[in-house]
Amino acid sequence: MPEGKIMKALSGFYYVNDQGSVIQCRGRGIFRKNKITPLVGDYVEYQADNDQEGYILDIHERKNELVRPPIANVDQAVLVFSAVEPEFSTSLLDRFLVLVESHQIRPVICISKIDLLDDTKQKKIEQFADDYRKIGYEVVLTSAKWEESITHLKPVLDEYVTVFAGQSGVGKSSILNALRPDLELKTDEISSSLGRGKHTTRHVELLEIGNGFVADTPGFSALEFATLELEDLAGCFPEMVEASERCKFRGCLHMNEPKCAVKSAVETDEIKLYRYEHYQQFYEEIKSRKPRY
């Protein structure tokens, strides 16, 4: 049975790449019956009489999957956050990082629109970038108007399936257009009254960029921790994982427990206060989540 990878999903059709040939397929009815949806990034088995009329017969086991955006088998996520317009938000970035870490996906932080900063704001952004690099994250500063800064992203994408995610209006489409000018992805100017961009990406598709594949996905600004459990939250903060080995009690949740090494590390600035405050905020959010039935 021929096999391939779903490169695009649009209006009930799945476009399967099999060694360079793309076959338009539909999903079998059994998938709907079993409430299984083929996803972009899936490795599948299919049958087809021609490149316009194929059927997906089986979906291979996924190493991971995301709900928003709906994509499977992701290696890494480039989280695009603008330095300004909209303003850089460590709270929202940390929310994205936790979501990505919880799916065992490697995050890369990309701070865009650097060309719009004055000297004071640039120093502030560079300090944040340094904070995240010390945690162990790769951080790339870019401007879609600076060709040199965009080239720093290309090696990051090689050999991986990458999701570009982040707030709407932060320049994801602009960056992808700079990486591959032939794409001509639609971009909208930011709405100054709302402080956020309009959604300009309408479907999920894997795009070939260099030696890797990139999904240009809809921008979104609200993320819920629908499946993350309290005891797993600290594991999504790499610097807390390291410090927690020195906590007095096994299973310490770093909130009210005595002799907590994480809280001690916050006091000595080994762990940044804003990171710990976001941990507390996410902890309370998960704790107050309605139980799933």
mmCIF file with all atom_site columns, N, CA and C in Angstrom, residues 36-79:
data_model
loop_
_atom_site.group_PDB
_atom_site.id
_atom_site.type_symbol
_atom_site.label_atom_id
_atom_site.label_alt_id
_atom_site.label_comp_id
_atom_site.label_asym_id
_atom_site.label_entity_id
_atom_site.label_seq_id
_atom_site.pdbx_PDB_ins_code
_atom_site.Cartn_x
_atom_site.Cartn_y
_atom_site.Cartn_z
_atom_site.occupancy
_atom_site.B_iso_or_equiv
_atom_site.pdbx_formal_charge
_atom_site.auth_seq_id
_atom_site.auth_comp_id
_atom_site.auth_asym_id
_atom_site.auth_atom_id
_atom_site.pdbx_PDB_model_num
ATOM 1   N N  . ILE A 1 36 ? -12.035 10.102 14.345 1.00 0.00 ? 36 ILE A N  1
ATOM 2   C CA . ILE A 1 36 ? -10.608 10.314 14.073 1.00 0.00 ? 36 ILE A CA 1
ATOM 3   C C  . ILE A 1 36 ? -10.497 11.299 12.914 1.00 0.00 ? 36 ILE A C  1
ATOM 4   N N  . THR A 1 37 ? -9.718  12.334 13.097 1.00 0.00 ? 37 THR A N  1
ATOM 5   C CA . THR A 1 37 ? -9.516  13.308 12.029 1.00 0.00 ? 37 THR A CA 1
ATOM 6   C C  . THR A 1 37 ? -8.075  13.242 11.543 1.00 0.00 ? 37 THR A C  1
ATOM 7   N N  . PRO A 1 38 ? -7.853  12.955 10.257 1.00 0.00 ? 38 PRO A N  1
ATOM 8   C CA . PRO A 1 38 ? -6.484  13.048 9.739  1.00 0.00 ? 38 PRO A CA 1
ATOM 9   C C  . PRO A 1 38 ? -5.959  14.470 9.923  1.00 0.00 ? 38 PRO A C  1
ATOM 10  N N  . LEU A 1 39 ? -4.681  14.587 10.260 1.00 0.00 ? 39 LEU A N  1
ATOM 11  C CA . LEU A 1 39 ? -4.083  15.895 10.510 1.00 0.00 ? 39 LEU A CA 1
ATOM 12  C C  . LEU A 1 39 ? -2.913  16.138 9.568  1.00 0.00 ? 39 LEU A C  1
ATOM 13  N N  . VAL A 1 40 ? -2.678  17.402 9.261  1.00 0.00 ? 40 VAL A N  1
ATOM 14  C CA . VAL A 1 40 ? -1.455  17.773 8.553  1.00 0.00 ? 40 VAL A CA 1
ATOM 15  C C  . VAL A 1 40 ? -0.272  17.258 9.374  1.00 0.00 ? 40 VAL A C  1
ATOM 16  N N  . GLY A 1 41 ? 0.693   16.637 8.699  1.00 0.00 ? 41 GLY A N  1
ATOM 17  C CA . GLY A 1 41 ? 1.839   16.049 9.388  1.00 0.00 ? 41 GLY A CA 1
ATOM 18  C C  . GLY A 1 41 ? 1.705   14.557 9.617  1.00 0.00 ? 41 GLY A C  1
ATOM 19  N N  . ASP A 1 42 ? 0.481   14.030 9.447  1.00 0.00 ? 42 ASP A N  1
ATOM 20  C CA . ASP A 1 42 ? 0.274   12.589 9.619  1.00 0.00 ? 42 ASP A CA 1
ATOM 21  C C  . ASP A 1 42 ? 0.987   11.804 8.519  1.00 0.00 ? 42 ASP A C  1
ATOM 22  N N  . TYR A 1 43 ? 1.553   10.663 8.907  1.00 0.00 ? 43 TYR A N  1
ATOM 23  C CA . TYR A 1 43 ? 2.032   9.674  7.934  1.00 0.00 ? 43 TYR A CA 1
ATOM 24  C C  . TYR A 1 43 ? 0.883   8.701  7.706  1.00 0.00 ? 43 TYR A C  1
ATOM 25  N N  . VAL A 1 44 ? 0.500   8.507  6.457  1.00 0.00 ? 44 VAL A N  1
ATOM 26  C CA . VAL A 1 44 ? -0.701  7.740  6.155  1.00 0.00 ? 44 VAL A CA 1
ATOM 27  C C  . VAL A 1 44 ? -0.453  6.703  5.065  1.00 0.00 ? 44 VAL A C  1
ATOM 28  N N  . GLU A 1 45 ? -1.342  5.703  5.026  1.00 0.00 ? 45 GLU A N  1
ATOM 29  C CA . GLU A 1 45 ? -1.436  4.788  3.897  1.00 0.00 ? 45 GLU A CA 1
ATOM 30  C C  . GLU A 1 45 ? -2.677  5.188  3.097  1.00 0.00 ? 45 GLU A C  1
ATOM 31  N N  . TYR A 1 46 ? -2.589  5.116  1.783  1.00 0.00 ? 46 TYR A N  1
ATOM 32  C CA . TYR A 1 46 ? -3.706  5.565  0.949  1.00 0.00 ? 46 TYR A CA 1
ATOM 33  C C  . TYR A 1 46 ? -3.811  4.681  -0.283 1.00 0.00 ? 46 TYR A C  1
ATOM 34  N N  . GLN A 1 47 ? -4.948  4.821  -0.961 1.00 0.00 ? 47 GLN A N  1
ATOM 35  C CA . GLN A 1 47 ? -5.076  4.205  -2.286 1.00 0.00 ? 47 GLN A CA 1
ATOM 36  C C  . GLN A 1 47 ? -5.637  5.255  -3.230 1.00 0.00 ? 47 GLN A C  1
ATOM 37  N N  . ALA A 1 48 ? -5.216  5.234  -4.485 1.00 0.00 ? 48 ALA A N  1
ATOM 38  C CA . ALA A 1 48 ? -5.668  6.234  -5.450 1.00 0.00 ? 48 ALA A CA 1
ATOM 39  C C  . ALA A 1 48 ? -5.522  5.694  -6.862 1.00 0.00 ? 48 ALA A C  1
ATOM 40  N N  . ASP A 1 49 ? -6.561  5.957  -7.681 1.00 0.00 ? 49 ASP A N  1
ATOM 41  C CA . ASP A 1 49 ? -6.484  5.599  -9.103 1.00 0.00 ? 49 ASP A CA 1
ATOM 42  C C  . ASP A 1 49 ? -5.789  6.692  -9.901 1.00 0.00 ? 49 ASP A C  1
ATOM 43  N N  . ASN A 1 50 ? -5.853  7.934  -9.369 1.00 0.00 ? 50 ASN A N  1
ATOM 44  C CA . ASN A 1 50 ? -5.167  9.071  -9.996 1.00 0.00 ? 50 ASN A CA 1
ATOM 45  C C  . ASN A 1 50 ? -4.862  10.096 -8.924 1.00 0.00 ? 50 ASN A C  1
ATOM 46  N N  . ASP A 1 51 ? -4.224  11.225 -9.292 1.00 0.00 ? 51 ASP A N  1
ATOM 47  C CA . ASP A 1 51 ? -3.795  12.184 -8.263 1.00 0.00 ? 51 ASP A CA 1
ATOM 48  C C  . ASP A 1 51 ? -4.915  13.088 -7.765 1.00 0.00 ? 51 ASP A C  1
ATOM 49  N N  . GLN A 1 52 ? -6.155  12.872 -8.230 1.00 0.00 ? 52 GLN A N  1
ATOM 50  C CA . GLN A 1 52 ? -7.289  13.685 -7.792 1.00 0.00 ? 52 GLN A CA 1
ATOM 51  C C  . GLN A 1 52 ? -8.290  12.909 -6.941 1.00 0.00 ? 52 GLN A C  1
ATOM 52  N N  . GLU A 1 53 ? -8.220  11.577 -6.968 1.00 0.00 ? 53 GLU A N  1
ATOM 53  C CA . GLU A 1 53 ? -9.249  10.775 -6.300 1.00 0.00 ? 53 GLU A CA 1
ATOM 54  C C  . GLU A 1 53 ? -8.622  9.678  -5.460 1.00 0.00 ? 53 GLU A C  1
ATOM 55  N N  . GLY A 1 54 ? -8.114  10.046 -4.297 1.00 0.00 ? 54 GLY A N  1
ATOM 56  C CA . GLY A 1 54 ? -7.530  9.064  -3.399 1.00 0.00 ? 54 GLY A CA 1
ATOM 57  C C  . GLY A 1 54 ? -8.304  8.963  -2.101 1.00 0.00 ? 54 GLY A C  1
ATOM 58  N N  . TYR A 1 55 ? -8.044  7.883  -1.362 1.00 0.00 ? 55 TYR A N  1
ATOM 59  C CA . TYR A 1 55 ? -8.653  7.701  -0.044 1.00 0.00 ? 55 TYR A CA 1
ATOM 60  C C  . TYR A 1 55 ? -7.577  7.316  0.963  1.00 0.00 ? 55 TYR A C  1
ATOM 61  N N  . ILE A 1 56 ? -7.600  7.991  2.125  1.00 0.00 ? 56 ILE A N  1
ATOM 62  C CA . ILE A 1 56 ? -6.681  7.639  3.209  1.00 0.00 ? 56 ILE A CA 1
ATOM 63  C C  . ILE A 1 56 ? -7.254  6.413  3.911  1.00 0.00 ? 56 ILE A C  1
ATOM 64  N N  . LEU A 1 57 ? -6.451  5.364  4.017  1.00 0.00 ? 57 LEU A N  1
ATOM 65  C CA . LEU A 1 57 ? -6.904  4.103  4.594  1.00 0.00 ? 57 LEU A CA 1
ATOM 66  C C  . LEU A 1 57 ? -6.470  3.919  6.038  1.00 0.00 ? 57 LEU A C  1
ATOM 67  N N  . ASP A 1 58 ? -5.288  4.443  6.369  1.00 0.00 ? 58 ASP A N  1
ATOM 68  C CA . ASP A 1 58 ? -4.774  4.231  7.719  1.00 0.00 ? 58 ASP A CA 1
ATOM 69  C C  . ASP A 1 58 ? -3.852  5.382  8.105  1.00 0.00 ? 58 ASP A C  1
ATOM 70  N N  . ILE A 1 59 ? -3.837  5.714  9.384  1.00 0.00 ? 59 ILE A N  1
ATOM 71  C CA . ILE A 1 59 ? -2.972  6.769  9.909  1.00 0.00 ? 59 ILE A CA 1
ATOM 72  C C  . ILE A 1 59 ? -1.969  6.130  10.858 1.00 0.00 ? 59 ILE A C  1
ATOM 73  N N  . HIS A 1 60 ? -0.682  6.361  10.628 1.00 0.00 ? 60 HIS A N  1
ATOM 74  C CA . HIS A 1 60 ? 0.345   5.800  11.502 1.00 0.00 ? 60 HIS A CA 1
ATOM 75  C C  . HIS A 1 60 ? 0.306   6.487  12.870 1.00 0.00 ? 60 HIS A C  1
ATOM 76  N N  . GLU A 1 61 ? 0.857   5.813  13.859 1.00 0.00 ? 61 GLU A N  1
ATOM 77  C CA . GLU A 1 61 ? 0.876   6.371  15.222 1.00 0.00 ? 61 GLU A CA 1
ATOM 78  C C  . GLU A 1 61 ? 1.608   7.710  15.232 1.00 0.00 ? 61 GLU A C  1
ATOM 79  N N  . ARG A 1 62 ? 1.027   8.678  15.948 1.00 0.00 ? 62 ARG A N  1
ATOM 80  C CA . ARG A 1 62 ? 1.601   10.026 16.022 1.00 0.00 ? 62 ARG A CA 1
ATOM 81  C C  . ARG A 1 62 ? 2.570   10.137 17.198 1.00 0.00 ? 62 ARG A C  1
ATOM 82  N N  . LYS A 1 63 ? 3.641   10.910 17.005 1.00 0.00 ? 63 LYS A N  1
ATOM 83  C CA . LYS A 1 63 ? 4.540   11.146 18.143 1.00 0.00 ? 63 LYS A CA 1
ATOM 84  C C  . LYS A 1 63 ? 3.995   12.274 19.020 1.00 0.00 ? 63 LYS A C  1
ATOM 85  N N  . ASN A 1 64 ? 3.204   13.167 18.433 1.00 0.00 ? 64 ASN A N  1
ATOM 86  C CA . ASN A 1 64 ? 2.505   14.209 19.183 1.00 0.00 ? 64 ASN A CA 1
ATOM 87  C C  . ASN A 1 64 ? 1.452   14.823 18.282 1.00 0.00 ? 64 ASN A C  1
ATOM 88  N N  . GLU A 1 65 ? 0.561   15.602 18.875 1.00 0.00 ? 65 GLU A N  1
ATOM 89  C CA . GLU A 1 65 ? -0.409  16.347 18.071 1.00 0.00 ? 65 GLU A CA 1
ATOM 90  C C  . GLU A 1 65 ? -0.845  17.588 18.835 1.00 0.00 ? 65 GLU A C  1
ATOM 91  N N  . LEU A 1 66 ? -1.148  18.622 18.091 1.00 0.00 ? 66 LEU A N  1
ATOM 92  C CA . LEU A 1 66 ? -1.678  19.856 18.658 1.00 0.00 ? 66 LEU A CA 1
ATOM 93  C C  . LEU A 1 66 ? -3.131  20.014 18.216 1.00 0.00 ? 66 LEU A C  1
ATOM 94  N N  . VAL A 1 67 ? -3.918  20.673 19.063 1.00 0.00 ? 67 VAL A N  1
ATOM 95  C CA . VAL A 1 67 ? -5.323  20.924 18.723 1.00 0.00 ? 67 VAL A CA 1
ATOM 96  C C  . VAL A 1 67 ? -5.458  22.259 17.992 1.00 0.00 ? 67 VAL A C  1
ATOM 97  N N  . ARG A 1 68 ? -4.815  23.278 18.530 1.00 0.00 ? 68 ARG A N  1
ATOM 98  C CA . ARG A 1 68 ? -4.811  24.596 17.891 1.00 0.00 ? 68 ARG A CA 1
ATOM 99  C C  . ARG A 1 68 ? -3.367  25.052 17.786 1.00 0.00 ? 68 ARG A C  1
ATOM 100 N N  . PRO A 1 69 ? -2.764  24.950 16.617 1.00 0.00 ? 69 PRO A N  1
ATOM 101 C CA . PRO A 1 69 ? -3.268  24.505 15.316 1.00 0.00 ? 69 PRO A CA 1
ATOM 102 C C  . PRO A 1 69 ? -3.358  22.980 15.227 1.00 0.00 ? 69 PRO A C  1
ATOM 103 N N  . PRO A 1 70 ? -4.276  22.442 14.412 1.00 0.00 ? 70 PRO A N  1
ATOM 104 C CA . PRO A 1 70 ? -4.403  20.992 14.277 1.00 0.00 ? 70 PRO A CA 1
ATOM 105 C C  . PRO A 1 70 ? -3.300  20.419 13.393 1.00 0.00 ? 70 PRO A C  1
ATOM 106 N N  . ILE A 1 71 ? -2.281  19.854 14.009 1.00 0.00 ? 71 ILE A N  1
ATOM 107 C CA . ILE A 1 71 ? -1.123  19.327 13.276 1.00 0.00 ? 71 ILE A CA 1
ATOM 108 C C  . ILE A 1 71 ? -0.469  18.238 14.104 1.00 0.00 ? 71 ILE A C  1
ATOM 109 N N  . ALA A 1 72 ? 0.137   17.255 13.427 1.00 0.00 ? 72 ALA A N  1
ATOM 110 C CA . ALA A 1 72 ? 0.739   16.107 14.113 1.00 0.00 ? 72 ALA A CA 1
ATOM 111 C C  . ALA A 1 72 ? 2.217   15.980 13.767 1.00 0.00 ? 72 ALA A C  1
ATOM 112 N N  . ASN A 1 73 ? 2.937   15.248 14.621 1.00 0.00 ? 73 ASN A N  1
ATOM 113 C CA . ASN A 1 73 ? 4.351   14.899 14.381 1.00 0.00 ? 73 ASN A CA 1
ATOM 114 C C  . ASN A 1 73 ? 5.235   16.138 14.216 1.00 0.00 ? 73 ASN A C  1
ATOM 115 N N  . VAL A 1 74 ? 5.063   17.076 15.145 1.00 0.00 ? 74 VAL A N  1
ATOM 116 C CA . VAL A 1 74 ? 5.827   18.318 15.109 1.00 0.00 ? 74 VAL A CA 1
ATOM 117 C C  . VAL A 1 74 ? 7.148   18.122 15.856 1.00 0.00 ? 74 VAL A C  1
ATOM 118 N N  . ASP A 1 75 ? 8.248   18.584 15.254 1.00 0.00 ? 75 ASP A N  1
ATOM 119 C CA . ASP A 1 75 ? 9.557   18.496 15.910 1.00 0.00 ? 75 ASP A CA 1
ATOM 120 C C  . ASP A 1 75 ? 9.829   19.698 16.791 1.00 0.00 ? 75 ASP A C  1
ATOM 121 N N  . GLN A 1 76 ? 9.495   20.890 16.290 1.00 0.00 ? 76 GLN A N  1
ATOM 122 C CA . GLN A 1 76 ? 9.792   22.098 17.055 1.00 0.00 ? 76 GLN A CA 1
ATOM 123 C C  . GLN A 1 76 ? 8.762   23.180 16.738 1.00 0.00 ? 76 GLN A C  1
ATOM 124 N N  . ALA A 1 77 ? 8.682   24.149 17.635 1.00 0.00 ? 77 ALA A N  1
ATOM 125 C CA . ALA A 1 77 ? 7.774   25.278 17.453 1.00 0.00 ? 77 ALA A CA 1
ATOM 126 C C  . ALA A 1 77 ? 8.576   26.567 17.539 1.00 0.00 ? 77 ALA A C  1
ATOM 127 N N  . VAL A 1 78 ? 8.510   27.370 16.475 1.00 0.00 ? 78 VAL A N  1
ATOM 128 C CA . VAL A 1 78 ? 9.092   28.718 16.521 1.00 0.00 ? 78 VAL A CA 1
ATOM 129 C C  . VAL A 1 78 ? 7.984   29.646 17.012 1.00 0.00 ? 78 VAL A C  1
ATOM 130 N N  . LEU A 1 79 ? 8.168   30.167 18.210 1.00 0.00 ? 79 LEU A N  1
ATOM 131 C CA . LEU A 1 79 ? 7.163   31.031 18.832 1.00 0.00 ? 79 LEU A CA 1
ATOM 132 C C  . LEU A 1 79 ? 7.509   32.478 18.507 1.00 0.00 ? 79 LEU A C  1
#
